[in-house]
């Protein structure tokens, strides 16, 4: 049987502070009613000064490694997806590596914003299949609160902080990643971006988004890549047990599922509690559904995401 990369364990971590819509309404001209109706978001978690992308990633990783029944010394590859690294360099992945006490492994960040976790999974599973890695820690971790313009109500209510991690390792029992499809189209750079950077302004910058235009692209692109990846795996929507989508907006989740004829009960939703945590949202939702017993060994699970770039992608696996 083909050597595939399967999920051996999952973990996640959220900042200590939970912020409600009502609390945000004291800061900007918005309301709980508007946010819930337009996005499905009720709360989000916001990192304190001592909570960073690397520290949240480390906590999530410890849980994922423990769930896999491994120790940090078993990890030989770390791929961390983030758009909000602790520093421009070194990579946050190497910070996690140091915090876990791993002396030597391959360790790097990938930048594909909200699709970052899908890109990271694809890189790690390709390396495992090729035999150049054995047990990979794949992380999505973000502190988007640091790049939000807290006076811009059109964006600051939508995002939150957090981290999710998985351990991918070789499996020969039919479990594992069956197919992955990634896309990017840089013509849409200016619909969702940060207005700063080391090589341009020399500043970190703030997130800017033309939400309605992003929304229009999201549903079509996600439904398209889901069909593509199921086709590659020789599956149909009826074969899917769980969809674990990027959590940007409950209306996008509903519309995408409807377009594919997938029942809403099969879609894992955490956007109500976590808001949009960019690269962390898929592994955070995955860990929630694994730990509460919804996702079981042998289930067909689809991961999907779309975000800045634009980048988008989907992966189908037997859990
Ligand atoms: O993670 C990457 C992918 N990101 C996404 O997928 C995000 C996609 N976009 C969206 O989720 C939605 O477009 C938003 C949630 C961002 C916005 O929802 P919308 O239904 O597209 O609202 P809108 O932008 O058309 O704004 C409607 C109205 C506007 O007022 P007028 O011009 O109609 O008077 C906005 O100024 O709502 C106003 N508005 C707000 N009102 C209260 C915008 N933000 C707020 C707010 N509170 N926070």
CSV table of C-alpha atoms and ligand atoms in Angstrom, one decimal:
chain,number,residue,atom,x,y,z
A,1,UNK,CA,0.0,0.0,0.0
A,2,UNK,CA,1.2,3.6,-0.8
A,3,UNK,CA,3.0,5.5,2.0
A,4,UNK,CA,0.6,8.3,3.0
A,5,UNK,CA,0.9,11.0,5.6
A,6,UNK,CA,-1.9,10.7,8.3
A,7,UNK,CA,-2.9,12.8,11.2
A,8,UNK,CA,-1.5,11.2,14.3
A,9,UNK,CA,-2.6,13.9,16.8
A,10,UNK,CA,-4.1,17.3,17.1
A,11,UNK,CA,-3.8,20.2,19.5
A,12,UNK,CA,-4.8,23.8,19.9
A,13,UNK,CA,-4.4,26.9,22.1
A,14,UNK,CA,-6.3,30.1,22.6
A,15,UNK,CA,-5.3,33.3,24.4
A,16,UNK,CA,-6.6,33.7,28.0
A,17,UNK,CA,-8.8,36.7,27.1
A,18,UNK,CA,-12.2,36.2,25.4
A,19,UNK,CA,-13.8,39.4,23.9
A,20,UNK,CA,-17.5,39.6,23.2
A,21,UNK,CA,-19.3,41.6,20.5
A,22,UNK,CA,-20.8,43.8,23.2
A,23,UNK,CA,-17.3,44.7,24.5
A,24,UNK,CA,-16.2,45.7,20.9
A,25,UNK,CA,-19.3,47.8,20.6
A,26,UNK,CA,-17.9,50.0,23.4
A,27,UNK,CA,-14.9,50.7,21.2
A,28,UNK,CA,-16.3,51.1,17.7
A,29,UNK,CA,-19.7,52.0,16.2
A,30,UNK,CA,-21.0,48.4,15.9
A,31,UNK,CA,-23.5,46.1,17.6
A,32,UNK,CA,-23.8,42.5,18.6
A,33,UNK,CA,-26.8,42.2,16.3
A,34,UNK,CA,-24.8,43.4,13.2
A,35,UNK,CA,-21.8,41.2,13.8
A,36,UNK,CA,-23.9,38.1,14.5
A,37,UNK,CA,-26.2,38.6,11.5
A,38,UNK,CA,-23.5,39.4,9.0
A,39,UNK,CA,-20.8,37.0,10.2
A,40,UNK,CA,-22.1,34.5,12.8
A,41,UNK,CA,-19.3,35.7,15.2
A,42,UNK,CA,-20.2,36.0,18.9
A,43,UNK,CA,-16.7,36.0,20.5
A,44,UNK,CA,-13.0,36.0,19.7
A,45,UNK,CA,-9.8,35.5,21.8
A,46,UNK,CA,-7.3,38.3,21.9
A,47,UNK,CA,-3.6,37.7,22.9
A,48,UNK,CA,-2.1,39.5,25.8
A,49,UNK,CA,1.4,41.0,25.6
A,50,UNK,CA,3.0,37.7,26.8
A,51,UNK,CA,1.0,35.6,24.3
A,52,UNK,CA,2.6,35.5,20.9
A,53,UNK,CA,2.3,33.5,17.7
A,54,UNK,CA,5.2,31.3,18.7
A,55,UNK,CA,4.0,30.8,22.3
A,56,UNK,CA,0.4,29.9,21.2
A,57,UNK,CA,2.0,27.6,18.6
A,58,UNK,CA,4.2,25.9,21.2
A,59,UNK,CA,1.2,25.2,23.5
A,60,UNK,CA,-0.8,23.8,20.6
A,61,UNK,CA,2.2,21.7,19.5
A,62,UNK,CA,2.7,20.2,22.9
A,63,UNK,CA,-0.9,19.0,22.9
A,64,UNK,CA,-0.7,17.6,19.4
A,65,UNK,CA,2.5,15.7,20.1
A,66,UNK,CA,1.0,14.3,23.3
A,67,UNK,CA,-2.2,13.2,21.4
A,68,UNK,CA,0.0,11.5,18.8
A,69,UNK,CA,1.7,9.5,21.6
A,70,UNK,CA,5.1,10.9,20.6
A,71,UNK,CA,7.8,13.1,22.2
A,72,UNK,CA,9.3,16.3,20.7
A,73,UNK,CA,12.4,14.3,19.8
A,74,UNK,CA,10.4,12.2,17.4
A,75,UNK,CA,9.6,15.4,15.3
A,76,UNK,CA,12.0,15.9,12.3
A,77,UNK,CA,10.0,18.6,10.4
A,78,UNK,CA,8.2,21.8,11.6
A,79,UNK,CA,6.1,23.8,9.1
A,80,UNK,CA,4.4,26.8,10.7
A,81,UNK,CA,1.8,28.8,8.7
A,82,UNK,CA,1.5,32.4,9.8
A,83,UNK,CA,1.1,36.0,8.6
A,84,UNK,CA,1.9,37.4,12.0
A,85,UNK,CA,5.3,36.0,13.0
A,86,UNK,CA,6.9,37.0,16.3
A,87,UNK,CA,9.7,38.7,14.3
A,88,UNK,CA,10.4,39.3,10.6
A,89,UNK,CA,13.1,36.7,11.2
A,90,UNK,CA,14.0,34.1,12.5
A,91,UNK,CA,11.0,32.0,11.6
A,92,UNK,CA,8.4,31.4,14.3
A,93,UNK,CA,8.9,27.7,13.5
A,94,UNK,CA,12.4,27.8,14.9
A,95,UNK,CA,11.1,29.5,18.0
A,96,UNK,CA,8.7,26.6,18.5
A,97,UNK,CA,11.5,24.2,17.8
A,98,UNK,CA,13.7,25.8,20.5
A,99,UNK,CA,10.8,25.9,23.0
A,100,UNK,CA,10.1,22.2,22.5
A,101,UNK,CA,13.8,21.4,23.0
A,102,UNK,CA,14.3,19.9,19.6
A,103,UNK,CA,18.0,20.3,18.8
A,104,UNK,CA,18.0,19.4,15.1
A,105,UNK,CA,15.1,19.2,12.6
A,106,UNK,CA,13.9,21.0,9.4
A,107,UNK,CA,12.0,24.1,10.5
A,108,UNK,CA,10.4,27.0,8.6
A,109,UNK,CA,7.4,29.2,8.2
A,110,UNK,CA,5.0,29.4,5.2
A,111,UNK,CA,3.1,32.6,4.3
A,112,UNK,CA,-0.2,32.0,2.5
A,113,UNK,CA,-2.4,33.9,5.0
A,114,UNK,CA,-5.7,32.2,5.7
A,115,UNK,CA,-4.8,29.3,3.3
A,116,UNK,CA,-1.4,28.9,5.1
A,117,UNK,CA,-2.4,25.8,7.0
A,118,UNK,CA,-3.5,24.0,3.7
A,119,UNK,CA,-0.2,25.0,2.1
A,120,UNK,CA,1.8,23.8,5.2
A,121,UNK,CA,0.0,20.4,5.2
A,122,UNK,CA,0.7,20.0,1.5
A,123,UNK,CA,4.4,20.7,2.0
A,124,UNK,CA,4.7,18.4,5.0
A,125,UNK,CA,2.8,15.5,3.5
A,126,UNK,CA,4.7,15.7,0.2
A,127,UNK,CA,8.0,15.5,2.2
A,128,UNK,CA,6.7,12.5,4.2
A,129,UNK,CA,5.5,10.7,1.1
A,130,UNK,CA,8.9,11.4,-0.5
A,131,UNK,CA,10.7,9.9,2.5
A,132,UNK,CA,12.5,13.2,3.4
A,133,UNK,CA,10.6,13.5,6.7
A,134,UNK,CA,8.9,11.1,9.1
A,135,UNK,CA,6.9,12.9,11.8
A,136,UNK,CA,6.0,16.5,10.9
A,137,UNK,CA,4.5,19.1,13.2
A,138,UNK,CA,2.2,21.3,11.1
A,139,UNK,CA,1.0,24.4,12.8
A,140,UNK,CA,-1.3,27.4,12.0
A,141,UNK,CA,-0.8,30.2,14.5
A,142,UNK,CA,-1.8,33.9,14.4
A,143,UNK,CA,-2.0,37.0,16.5
A,144,UNK,CA,-4.1,39.1,14.0
A,145,UNK,CA,-5.1,41.4,16.8
A,146,UNK,CA,-1.6,43.0,16.4
A,147,UNK,CA,-2.2,44.0,12.8
A,148,UNK,CA,-5.9,45.1,13.1
A,149,UNK,CA,-6.8,48.8,12.9
A,150,UNK,CA,-8.9,48.9,16.0
A,151,UNK,CA,-10.7,52.1,14.7
A,152,UNK,CA,-11.9,50.3,11.6
A,153,UNK,CA,-15.2,48.6,12.4
A,154,UNK,CA,-15.3,46.9,9.0
A,155,UNK,CA,-12.3,44.7,9.9
A,156,UNK,CA,-11.6,44.7,13.6
A,157,UNK,CA,-14.8,42.8,14.6
A,158,UNK,CA,-13.9,39.9,12.3
A,159,UNK,CA,-10.7,38.5,13.5
A,160,UNK,CA,-9.2,36.7,16.5
A,161,UNK,CA,-6.0,35.0,17.8
A,162,UNK,CA,-5.1,31.4,18.3
A,163,UNK,CA,-3.2,28.4,17.2
A,164,UNK,CA,-3.8,24.8,16.1
A,165,UNK,CA,-1.3,22.0,15.3
A,166,UNK,CA,-1.3,18.5,14.0
A,167,UNK,CA,1.3,15.8,13.8
A,168,UNK,CA,1.5,14.1,10.4
A,169,UNK,CA,3.3,10.8,10.2
A,170,UNK,CA,3.5,7.9,7.8
A,171,UNK,CA,0.6,5.5,7.7
A,172,UNK,CA,0.1,2.3,5.6
A,173,UNK,CA,-3.4,1.4,6.8
A,174,UNK,CA,-5.4,3.4,4.2
A,175,UNK,CA,-5.6,6.5,6.5
A,176,UNK,CA,-3.9,9.7,5.5
A,177,UNK,CA,-4.1,12.6,2.9
A,178,UNK,CA,-5.8,11.3,-0.2
A,179,UNK,CA,-5.5,14.4,-2.4
A,180,UNK,CA,-4.7,18.1,-2.1
A,181,UNK,CA,-5.2,21.0,-4.5
A,182,UNK,CA,-3.7,24.5,-4.0
A,183,UNK,CA,-4.3,27.7,-5.9
A,184,UNK,CA,-3.1,31.3,-5.9
A,185,UNK,CA,-4.0,34.4,-8.1
A,186,UNK,CA,-1.9,37.4,-7.3
A,187,UNK,CA,-4.1,39.7,-9.4
A,188,UNK,CA,-6.2,40.0,-6.2
A,189,UNK,CA,-3.4,41.2,-3.9
A,190,UNK,CA,-5.2,44.5,-3.1
A,191,UNK,CA,-8.5,43.1,-2.0
A,192,UNK,CA,-7.0,41.8,1.3
A,193,UNK,CA,-3.6,43.0,2.4
A,194,UNK,CA,-1.5,44.6,5.1
A,195,UNK,CA,-0.5,48.2,4.4
A,196,UNK,CA,3.1,47.8,5.5
A,197,UNK,CA,6.1,45.6,5.5
A,198,UNK,CA,9.9,45.4,6.0
A,199,UNK,CA,10.8,46.1,2.4
A,200,UNK,CA,8.2,48.9,1.7
A,201,UNK,CA,7.2,51.0,4.7
A,202,UNK,CA,9.6,49.5,7.2
A,203,UNK,CA,6.6,49.1,9.5
A,204,UNK,CA,4.3,46.2,10.4
A,205,UNK,CA,1.2,47.8,8.9
A,206,UNK,CA,-2.5,47.2,9.4
A,207,UNK,CA,-5.0,44.8,7.7
A,208,UNK,CA,-7.1,46.2,5.0
A,209,UNK,CA,-10.0,44.3,3.2
A,210,UNK,CA,-12.6,45.0,0.6
A,211,UNK,CA,-14.9,42.5,2.4
A,212,UNK,CA,-17.8,42.3,0.0
A,213,UNK,CA,-15.5,41.6,-3.0
A,214,UNK,CA,-13.6,38.9,-1.0
A,215,UNK,CA,-16.9,37.3,-0.1
A,216,UNK,CA,-18.0,37.1,-3.7
A,217,UNK,CA,-14.8,35.3,-4.7
A,218,UNK,CA,-14.7,33.0,-1.6
A,219,UNK,CA,-17.8,31.0,-2.3
A,220,UNK,CA,-17.1,30.2,-6.0
A,221,UNK,CA,-13.4,29.5,-5.4
A,222,UNK,CA,-14.0,27.2,-2.4
A,223,UNK,CA,-16.8,25.3,-4.0
A,224,UNK,CA,-14.6,24.9,-7.1
A,225,UNK,CA,-11.5,23.6,-5.2
A,226,UNK,CA,-13.7,21.2,-3.1
A,227,UNK,CA,-15.1,19.6,-6.3
A,228,UNK,CA,-11.6,19.4,-7.7
A,229,UNK,CA,-10.1,17.7,-4.7
A,230,UNK,CA,-12.9,15.2,-4.3
A,231,UNK,CA,-12.6,14.4,-8.0
A,232,UNK,CA,-8.8,13.8,-7.6
A,233,UNK,CA,-9.6,11.4,-4.7
A,234,UNK,CA,-12.3,9.7,-6.7
A,235,UNK,CA,-15.0,10.7,-4.1
A,236,UNK,CA,-18.3,12.5,-4.3
A,237,UNK,CA,-19.8,15.0,-1.8
A,238,UNK,CA,-22.0,12.1,-0.3
A,239,UNK,CA,-18.8,10.3,0.7
A,240,UNK,CA,-17.7,13.2,3.0
A,241,UNK,CA,-18.2,12.7,6.7
A,242,UNK,CA,-16.9,16.1,7.8
A,243,UNK,CA,-15.9,19.4,6.2
A,244,UNK,CA,-13.5,21.5,8.3
A,245,UNK,CA,-13.5,24.9,6.6
A,246,UNK,CA,-11.6,28.1,7.1
A,247,UNK,CA,-13.7,30.1,9.6
A,248,UNK,CA,-14.2,33.5,8.0
A,249,UNK,CA,-17.9,34.0,8.0
A,250,UNK,CA,-20.8,31.7,8.8
A,251,UNK,CA,-22.6,32.8,5.6
A,252,UNK,CA,-19.6,31.7,3.5
A,253,UNK,CA,-19.7,28.3,5.2
A,254,UNK,CA,-23.4,27.9,4.5
A,255,UNK,CA,-23.3,29.1,0.9
A,256,UNK,CA,-20.3,26.8,0.1
A,257,UNK,CA,-21.9,23.7,1.6
A,258,UNK,CA,-25.2,24.5,-0.2
A,259,UNK,CA,-23.4,24.9,-3.5
A,260,UNK,CA,-22.0,21.4,-3.2
A,261,UNK,CA,-25.1,19.8,-1.7
A,262,UNK,CA,-23.3,19.1,1.6
A,263,UNK,CA,-25.7,19.1,4.7
A,264,UNK,CA,-24.9,21.8,7.2
A,265,UNK,CA,-24.6,19.2,10.0
A,266,UNK,CA,-21.4,17.9,8.3
A,267,UNK,CA,-19.7,21.3,8.5
A,268,UNK,CA,-17.5,22.0,11.6
A,269,UNK,CA,-18.2,25.6,12.7
A,270,UNK,CA,-16.1,27.5,15.3
A,271,UNK,CA,-16.3,31.0,13.8
A,272,UNK,CA,-19.0,31.8,16.3
A,273,UNK,CA,-16.5,31.3,19.2
A,274,UNK,CA,-13.1,32.1,17.6
A,275,UNK,CA,-13.9,34.5,14.8
A,276,UNK,CA,-11.4,34.4,11.8
A,277,UNK,CA,-8.0,33.3,13.1
A,278,UNK,CA,-6.5,33.1,9.6
A,279,UNK,CA,-4.0,30.2,9.3
A,280,UNK,CA,-5.1,28.9,12.7
A,281,UNK,CA,-8.7,28.5,12.0
A,282,UNK,CA,-8.7,25.1,10.2
A,283,UNK,CA,-6.5,23.3,12.8
A,284,UNK,CA,-8.4,25.0,15.7
A,285,UNK,CA,-11.7,23.7,14.3
A,286,UNK,CA,-10.2,20.3,13.5
A,287,UNK,CA,-8.9,19.9,17.0
A,288,UNK,CA,-12.3,20.9,18.5
A,289,UNK,CA,-14.1,18.2,16.4
A,290,UNK,CA,-11.5,15.5,17.1
A,291,UNK,CA,-11.6,16.2,20.9
A,292,UNK,CA,-15.4,16.3,21.2
A,293,UNK,CA,-15.6,12.9,19.4
A,294,UNK,CA,-17.3,14.1,16.1
A,295,UNK,CA,-14.3,13.2,13.9
A,296,UNK,CA,-13.4,9.5,14.3
A,297,UNK,CA,-10.8,7.2,12.9
A,298,UNK,CA,-11.6,6.2,9.3
A,299,UNK,CA,-13.8,9.3,8.6
A,300,UNK,CA,-13.4,11.1,5.3
A,301,UNK,CA,-12.5,14.7,6.2
A,302,UNK,CA,-12.1,17.7,3.9
A,303,UNK,CA,-10.1,20.7,4.9
A,304,UNK,CA,-10.5,24.0,2.9
A,305,UNK,CA,-9.5,27.6,3.1
A,306,UNK,CA,-9.3,30.8,1.1
A,307,UNK,CA,-7.6,34.1,1.8
A,308,UNK,CA,-5.2,36.9,1.0
A,309,UNK,CA,-3.3,36.7,-2.3
A,310,UNK,CA,-5.8,35.3,-3.2
A,311,UNK,CA,-4.7,31.9,-2.2
A,312,UNK,CA,-7.0,28.9,-1.7
A,313,UNK,CA,-6.9,25.2,-1.4
A,314,UNK,CA,-8.5,22.0,-0.1
A,315,UNK,CA,-7.3,18.6,1.1
A,316,UNK,CA,-9.2,15.4,1.5
A,317,UNK,CA,-8.1,12.8,4.0
A,318,UNK,CA,-9.1,9.6,5.7
A,319,UNK,CA,-8.7,10.4,9.4
B,1,LIG,O1,-10.2,35.2,5.8
B,1,LIG,C1,-10.1,35.6,4.5
B,1,LIG,C2,-11.4,35.7,3.9
B,1,LIG,N1,-12.2,36.8,4.3
B,1,LIG,C3,-13.4,36.7,4.1
B,1,LIG,O2,-13.9,35.7,3.6
B,1,LIG,C4,-14.3,37.9,4.5
B,1,LIG,C5,-15.3,38.0,3.4
B,1,LIG,N2,-16.3,39.1,3.7
B,1,LIG,C6,-17.2,39.1,4.6
B,1,LIG,O3,-17.3,38.2,5.4
B,1,LIG,C7,-18.3,40.2,4.6
B,1,LIG,O4,-18.2,40.9,3.4
B,1,LIG,C8,-18.1,41.2,5.8
B,1,LIG,C9,-18.5,40.5,7.1
B,1,LIG,C10,-16.7,41.7,5.9
B,1,LIG,C11,-19.1,42.4,5.6
B,1,LIG,O5,-20.4,42.0,5.4
B,1,LIG,P1,-21.3,42.5,4.2
B,1,LIG,O6,-22.7,41.9,4.4
B,1,LIG,O7,-20.6,42.3,3.0
B,1,LIG,O8,-21.4,44.1,4.6
B,1,LIG,P2,-21.0,45.4,3.8
B,1,LIG,O9,-19.5,45.4,3.8
B,1,LIG,O10,-21.7,45.4,2.5
B,1,LIG,O11,-21.5,46.5,4.7
B,1,LIG,C12,-22.9,46.7,4.9
B,1,LIG,C13,-23.1,47.9,5.8
B,1,LIG,C14,-22.3,49.2,5.4
B,1,LIG,O12,-23.1,50.3,5.7
B,1,LIG,P3,-23.8,51.0,4.5
B,1,LIG,O13,-22.8,51.4,3.5
B,1,LIG,O14,-24.8,50.0,3.9
B,1,LIG,O15,-24.5,52.2,5.2
B,1,LIG,C15,-21.1,49.2,6.3
B,1,LIG,O16,-20.6,50.4,6.6
B,1,LIG,O17,-22.6,47.6,7.2
B,1,LIG,C16,-21.7,48.6,7.6
B,1,LIG,N3,-20.7,48.0,8.5
B,1,LIG,C17,-21.0,47.8,9.8
B,1,LIG,N4,-22.0,48.2,10.6
B,1,LIG,C18,-21.9,47.9,11.9
B,1,LIG,C19,-19.5,47.5,8.2
B,1,LIG,N5,-18.9,47.0,9.3
B,1,LIG,C20,-19.8,47.2,10.3
B,1,LIG,C21,-19.8,46.9,11.7
B,1,LIG,N6,-20.8,47.2,12.5
B,1,LIG,N7,-18.7,46.2,12.3
